[in-house]
Amino acid sequence: MNLVKSALLLAKKDLFSEWKTKQVLVTQIIFASLVIVVFSFAFDPSNNMTKAVIPGIIWVIIVFAGILGLNRSIVSEQRNDTMYALLVAPMEPAGIYLGKFIANFTMIMIVETIAIPFLFLLFDFNMAGSIPYFILIIFVGSFGFVSIGTFLAALAGNSKSSEMLLPLLLFPIASPVLIGVTQATRIVLSDMSKLSSALAWTQMVTSYDVIFFVISLFLIDYVLEV
Amino acid sequence: MNLVKSALLLAKKDLFSEWKTKQVLVTQIIFASLVIVVFSFAFDPSNNMTKAVIPGIIWVIIVFAGILGLNRSIVSEQRNDTMYALLVAPMEPAGIYLGKFIANFTMIMIVETIAIPFLFLLFDFNMAGSIPYFILIIFVGSFGFVSIGTFLAALAGNSKSSEMLLPLLLFPIASPVLIGVTQATRIVLSDMSKLSSALAWTQMVTSYDVIFFVISLFLIDYVLEV
Amino acid sequence: MSMNLEQEKPLLPDSPLSKSKSAYLPKVLLGSTIITMLTSIYFIFLYAEEEKTMGAAQKIFYFHVSSAWVAFFAFFITCLFSILFLVKRQRIYDTYAYVSAEIGVVFTIIVLTTGPIWAKSAWNTWWVWEPRLITTLILFFLYIAYIMIRQMDGVWDKKARLASVFGIIGFVDVPIVFFAIRWWQTKLHPVVFGEGSDQSGGGIAPSMLAALLISILAFTILYAYLLNKGVTLENLKIKVEQYKEKLRMDIEN
Amino acid sequence: MIEITKLTKQADNKLILRGIDIKVSKGETVAILGPNGAGKSTLLKIIAGLIKPTSGLVKMKGLDIKKDGFEIKKSIGYLPHASLLYDHYSPLENLVFFGKLYGVEQVEERAVQLVKEVGLSFFLHDPVKNFSRGMVQRIAIARAIIHDPEILLLDEPHTGLDQGAMTILNNVILTMKNKGTTTLMVTHDFKQAAEICDRIIIIKNGKLVDDFQVKDQSIELVTEKYARQLEGVS
Amino acid sequence: MIEITKLTKQADNKLILRGIDIKVSKGETVAILGPNGAGKSTLLKIIAGLIKPTSGLVKMKGLDIKKDGFEIKKSIGYLPHASLLYDHYSPLENLVFFGKLYGVEQVEERAVQLVKEVGLSFFLHDPVKNFSRGMVQRIAIARAIIHDPEILLLDEPHTGLDQGAMTILNNVILTMKNKGTTTLMVTHDFKQAAEICDRIIIIKNGKLVDDFQVKDQSIELVTEKYARQLEGVS
Ligand code: HEM
Ligand SMILES: Nc1ncnc2c1ncn2[C@@H]1O[C@H](COP(=O)(O)OP(=O)(O)OP(=O)(O)O)[C@@H](O)[C@H]1O
Ligand SMILES: Nc1ncnc2c1ncn2[C@@H]1O[C@H](COP(=O)(O)OP(=O)(O)OP(=O)(O)O)[C@@H](O)[C@H]1O
Ligand SMILES: [Mg+2]
Ligand SMILES: [Mg+2]
């Protein structure tokens, strides 16, 4: 299919240029670590209560580090108006969305595989739950977050100060996903007896993901119109 | 003095354009509110223990909302290379720094006067300590954060992706200020008996502020060279 | 073509230090590194007495403190050469600052790995949030940021200038790390030298002190060796770039 | 080839284009002249499908741009004021990427050849961000023609080019014209317009005010007609 | 007025300028010609004090740019490729801000008058971001001369201007010349160069290869000299 082909081409271009510079990825990872450190002195981690916020922190760092990458993926197309070049090319807007989504999703997965173990280490966290479920939930949550985020980044990109607008749009819309996965993460990390409830949350998030992904594919045409 | 005059002119221009659009301020305030709301989900505000995290939250919102504004204040000079126009004008780099500092500091003070009462309201916080001391500490902390932040924003502005580089530079360098004021805030908000320790922290932060402000005024020449 | 080369020579000056430096310095450094290292290992494992409570695990102390010291020293050198660079604007100073910062990062990583390993046996946890540990971690991130500035795109003098500025202001964290345990009341991280805020310096057995001093000396010489090697390597890289460009220009004209 | 009827464009309440009708047949080379702010760039953007007209019809190759936009896009080469290049990529990487996007076969060879044609083979692997204005413009031209478009839309393509590059550009346009490409070119340079175009359109204040054929590359005719239209306008 | 000796500029290992010596006396109008990537813009940036040379001396009004940069800056008007305007500000606000920065007296009147001169009084209060390329360039020119500089550095000032605006620009330059302003102008347009300049410098590959006076605005002389220097260069 042409759509997928051009999307892959675009994703390849983005990932290749990231591969050459590694700039965004490294920044995201360091940023995630720094957020962990900032939280550590804002909220005393030796306090036992803070152990309970680890699921929250996981998602906070994914969100904050993710926003950096999401914004960049669109802003990088604005220098020299290259976004126009994509728009006048025989490529559907949905292809642009898909391409950006693939690139962003790949990057955030890499960030997570590095930042989360680091977090566990620093907060001296002992895994009491199930790792496969945990990975599943991270995957589902990131998928939702990135698909919503890519769409909204394209929307915010129309503004001169998109890096400011993006969080404002993203937080409210992504909050169902984030609340859901935080709950699910909390359960699979500590209390496997409530697994069924975690699965229900995951299901809820998954359907939200799918709905949003499909809606985005349709609505992106209107967002990317000049 | 010419330095101060041109700095005021620049600050006036920035504040005036902000006055016309109110874009950055509104974004910062909404962003701060969103962070507060997110935290109120993460830490149950009715729980008495969470009162302990309020000083941390105050500084987390100042930092994150502040970064948005700091970055913008430099990036806004890059469109059409207006930064070059300032550099070829008969104006010392220190004047540019000072002007940007004044504008940023004014804006963050406005954000704080709105966001902090909102936070107290949401978390139903009863001030047990001293308000004048609290204001002093907020002032000293913001001064340090903004003076370091403006300087580093100018530094990061040389990079193509300054909004990503800025937090990496700013968090580590500003951390002594942040740690100090968080501790001091914690004390003056809850436990006035340890006031002397709070004052010691404030003193420490103040000297850090002054040192940095002076260093920045000297080193900005090297940063703004093209 | 040959005339061209003649003309351009003064514009691409050879780095002054790479030539004037005698060739035997690296060998001397390497030799003394090996000797002092071996001595320090002897002192650490055979000469110094064992600590009463921690036993053999305490041996890590010597590596821990020595590499922390070297990291501090490396960042001091970075700061010094950064200032020099801003004043003199010669590439060689920048190279020194850069290489030194890289070595400093490596030694900070050593501190940040030996620390937790030791902590696991001493405090039964990998990591605690305690002033010195936080400030050390921040120190690590500071110099990662320093290296990030060097990775920026642009011409070398811009990057060198910005990195120098950051190298200067970044150095403030080093004294903070050092005094962290002396200003704050710390529950865990021991103070050995000087006065702590709630405990006086713990003191140390003379044999341990001797071992410590020797290992610090060994690490410092190792640092000098690495610095020398690193700078030579960087200079070579720069040279290669210059020759490439020269070749390109000759083809062009 | 291109058929525009009653085209208007409004931005907020400002009428930028006020009813434009143009017909361009296959193989023609048309220059669009007009004072600053007349709406030339806006017209080109609409034809390229980048912005939507407020009202009116744009047809190319017999297809309506609203319905068959996708088909039409394949045959358009568009060069606006901006370069549309990725700064951190080299000319080769840029051209290969866009070539692939348009489904060009043997992209690499074509890209290398184009870079050579615009006289920058020497900079084939340098990132575009270090290029001078004229060098960027040369690569931007190469980008616009990478897929051998049937319709070429050029917005002040001579900007920043030195004399050599202008000759190259004119040759490229003429070669493509011989292959049957239709070209619309916005320009302020009467000399170039008279030299390579067979027809000239003058736009003023969002309206088409003149439309005539050029004979014998006579620059005088152009100057005269332009002056007559723009009388009284600064 | 301007005295440049042995100026070189190196970006990484690439030599952009390789030893340039120029002397320009007060009141001269000098055009700088040269192929793309020759280093013309870089030269102008150095004179404007925007970037530092790798080696060599730049003196203006008898002052060394390294030491008395501040004094010199007051008397320089610089127009680079970019417009140096605040997008969301109107022409008036832009000009008033820059006027104040340069300590111009009665800024408002001067600004209004300048906008009128470049023929955009009608857009006095519209934000610059909606302007067309040529309109932006007109305001950019006004910005560069707001403080009546003694030295004017123009980098391809005719870009995007229509015929009317070109005449305006040329008049402005000539008026300022009569007031004793020294002008350095980079351009690719021989016609304009011959028309308004008394002296022409050709730069090629970072070196000054020719330097001659223009007589009787003869464009032929310029073309011929340029062609002779650039023989064999694309
Ligand atoms: C977990 C990570 C750790 C980090 C990041 C860390 C960091 C540091 C640093 C940077 C220094 C050098 C300061 C100086 O030279 O004054 C230091 C010194 C020292 N560390 Fe650690 N440390 C860690 C764990 C530990 C542990 C578990 C112990 C032993 C229980 C320990 C015992 C010491 C001692 C005795 C010194 C010398 C004290 C002094 O300077 O007076 N450290 N540490
Ligand atoms: N988004 C917009 N909002 C308001 N007005 C606009 C907008 N975009 C363009 N305009 C106006 O439309 C007019 C035409 O602009 P356009 O860019 O098409 O001019 P042009 O003919 O290309 O001029 P030039 O020769 O200077 O490039 C200008 O007056 C401009 O101010
Ligand atoms: N930062 C940089 N790094 C590497 N090369 C650079 C850099 N800046 C400029 N150059 C190179 O310097 C050369 C001269 O650039 P400059 O912009 O001065 O050319 P120019 O004479 O103004 O050309 P044009 O007529 O196209 O505007 C070009 O080859 C360019 O690639
Ligand atoms: Mg236009
Ligand atoms: Mg140029």
PDB file of C-alpha atoms and ligand atoms in Angstrom, chain C residues 54 61 64-65 68-69 72 111-112 115-116 118-119 122-123 126-127 132-133 136 177-178 181-182 188-193, ligand 1:
ATOM      1  CA  MET C  54      33.153  -4.005  57.271  1.00  0.00           C
ATOM      2  CA  PHE C  61      37.353   2.580  49.962  1.00  0.00           C
ATOM      3  CA  HIS C  64      36.370   4.990  45.775  1.00  0.00           C
ATOM      4  CA  VAL C  65      38.118   7.933  47.329  1.00  0.00           C
ATOM      5  CA  ALA C  68      36.543  10.743  43.466  1.00  0.00           C
ATOM      6  CA  TRP C  69      39.615  12.810  44.018  1.00  0.00           C
ATOM      7  CA  PHE C  72      37.411  16.476  41.147  1.00  0.00           C
ATOM      8  CA  VAL C 111      32.724   6.547  41.987  1.00  0.00           C
ATOM      9  CA  LEU C 112      29.107   5.996  41.109  1.00  0.00           C
ATOM     10  CA  GLY C 115      29.819   3.627  45.861  1.00  0.00           C
ATOM     11  CA  PRO C 116      26.691   1.546  45.387  1.00  0.00           C
ATOM     12  CA  TRP C 118      30.055  -0.685  48.772  1.00  0.00           C
ATOM     13  CA  ALA C 119      26.707   0.646  49.893  1.00  0.00           C
ATOM     14  CA  ALA C 122      27.578  -1.420  54.168  1.00  0.00           C
ATOM     15  CA  TRP C 123      24.076   0.013  54.163  1.00  0.00           C
ATOM     16  CA  TRP C 126      22.174   0.265  46.360  1.00  0.00           C
ATOM     17  CA  TRP C 127      21.263   3.884  46.685  1.00  0.00           C
ATOM     18  CA  ARG C 132      26.717  13.638  48.874  1.00  0.00           C
ATOM     19  CA  LEU C 133      25.198  10.990  46.677  1.00  0.00           C
ATOM     20  CA  THR C 136      27.754  13.444  43.003  1.00  0.00           C
ATOM     21  CA  VAL C 177      30.075  17.777  46.585  1.00  0.00           C
ATOM     22  CA  PHE C 178      33.115  17.997  48.762  1.00  0.00           C
ATOM     23  CA  ILE C 181      28.761  15.903  54.077  1.00  0.00           C
ATOM     24  CA  ARG C 182      30.339  18.654  56.072  1.00  0.00           C
ATOM     25  CA  LEU C 188      25.102   7.678  56.238  1.00  0.00           C
ATOM     26  CA  HIS C 189      28.055   8.888  54.268  1.00  0.00           C
ATOM     27  CA  PRO C 190      31.062   8.955  56.603  1.00  0.00           C
ATOM     28  CA  VAL C 191      33.328  11.925  57.089  1.00  0.00           C
ATOM     29  CA  VAL C 192      36.929  10.985  57.456  1.00  0.00           C
ATOM     30  CA  PHE C 193      38.846  14.165  57.050  1.00  0.00           C
TER      31      PHE C 193
HETATM   32  C1  HEM F   1      26.451   5.123  46.812  1.00  0.00           C
HETATM   33  C2  HEM F   1      27.178   5.961  46.216  1.00  0.00           C
HETATM   34  C3  HEM F   1      28.328   6.744  46.796  1.00  0.00           C
HETATM   35  C4  HEM F   1      28.751   7.895  46.210  1.00  0.00           C
HETATM   36  C5  HEM F   1      28.168   8.543  44.946  1.00  0.00           C
HETATM   37  C6  HEM F   1      29.830   8.400  46.978  1.00  0.00           C
HETATM   38  C7  HEM F   1      30.545   9.546  46.682  1.00  0.00           C
HETATM   39  C8  HEM F   1      31.682   9.950  47.286  1.00  0.00           C
HETATM   40  C9  HEM F   1      32.513  11.007  46.889  1.00  0.00           C
HETATM   41  C10 HEM F   1      32.243  11.901  45.661  1.00  0.00           C
HETATM   42  C11 HEM F   1      33.563  11.089  47.732  1.00  0.00           C
HETATM   43  C12 HEM F   1      34.754  12.022  47.659  1.00  0.00           C
HETATM   44  C13 HEM F   1      34.665  13.182  48.582  1.00  0.00           C
HETATM   45  C14 HEM F   1      35.990  13.611  49.130  1.00  0.00           C
HETATM   46  O1  HEM F   1      37.037  13.330  48.531  1.00  0.00           O
HETATM   47  O2  HEM F   1      35.947  14.245  50.159  1.00  0.00           O
HETATM   48  C15 HEM F   1      33.383  10.072  48.714  1.00  0.00           C
HETATM   49  C16 HEM F   1      34.242   9.857  49.780  1.00  0.00           C
HETATM   50  C17 HEM F   1      34.051   8.881  50.707  1.00  0.00           C
HETATM   51  N1  HEM F   1      33.071   7.891  50.686  1.00  0.00           N
HETATM   52 FE1  HEM F   1      31.588   7.734  49.373  1.00  0.00          FE
HETATM   53  N2  HEM F   1      30.049   7.562  48.033  1.00  0.00           N
HETATM   54  C18 HEM F   1      29.143   6.536  47.977  1.00  0.00           C
HETATM   55  C19 HEM F   1      29.024   5.485  48.865  1.00  0.00           C
HETATM   56  C20 HEM F   1      29.837   5.323  49.988  1.00  0.00           C
HETATM   57  C21 HEM F   1      29.699   4.286  50.955  1.00  0.00           C
HETATM   58  C22 HEM F   1      28.657   3.170  50.907  1.00  0.00           C
HETATM   59  C23 HEM F   1      30.660   4.468  51.925  1.00  0.00           C
HETATM   60  C24 HEM F   1      30.941   3.704  53.166  1.00  0.00           C
HETATM   61  C25 HEM F   1      30.107   3.316  54.034  1.00  0.00           C
HETATM   62  C26 HEM F   1      31.406   5.624  51.503  1.00  0.00           C
HETATM   63  C27 HEM F   1      32.491   6.111  52.249  1.00  0.00           C
HETATM   64  C28 HEM F   1      33.236   7.173  51.844  1.00  0.00           C
HETATM   65  C29 HEM F   1      34.338   7.668  52.615  1.00  0.00           C
HETATM   66  C30 HEM F   1      34.817   7.143  53.937  1.00  0.00           C
HETATM   67  C31 HEM F   1      34.843   8.746  51.906  1.00  0.00           C
HETATM   68  C32 HEM F   1      35.979   9.682  52.294  1.00  0.00           C
HETATM   69  C33 HEM F   1      35.293  10.690  53.222  1.00  0.00           C
HETATM   70  C34 HEM F   1      35.881  12.045  53.296  1.00  0.00           C
HETATM   71  O3  HEM F   1      36.108  12.639  52.243  1.00  0.00           O
HETATM   72  O4  HEM F   1      36.049  12.559  54.409  1.00  0.00           O
HETATM   73  N3  HEM F   1      30.890   6.112  50.339  1.00  0.00           N
HETATM   74  N4  HEM F   1      32.221   9.378  48.403  1.00  0.00           N
END
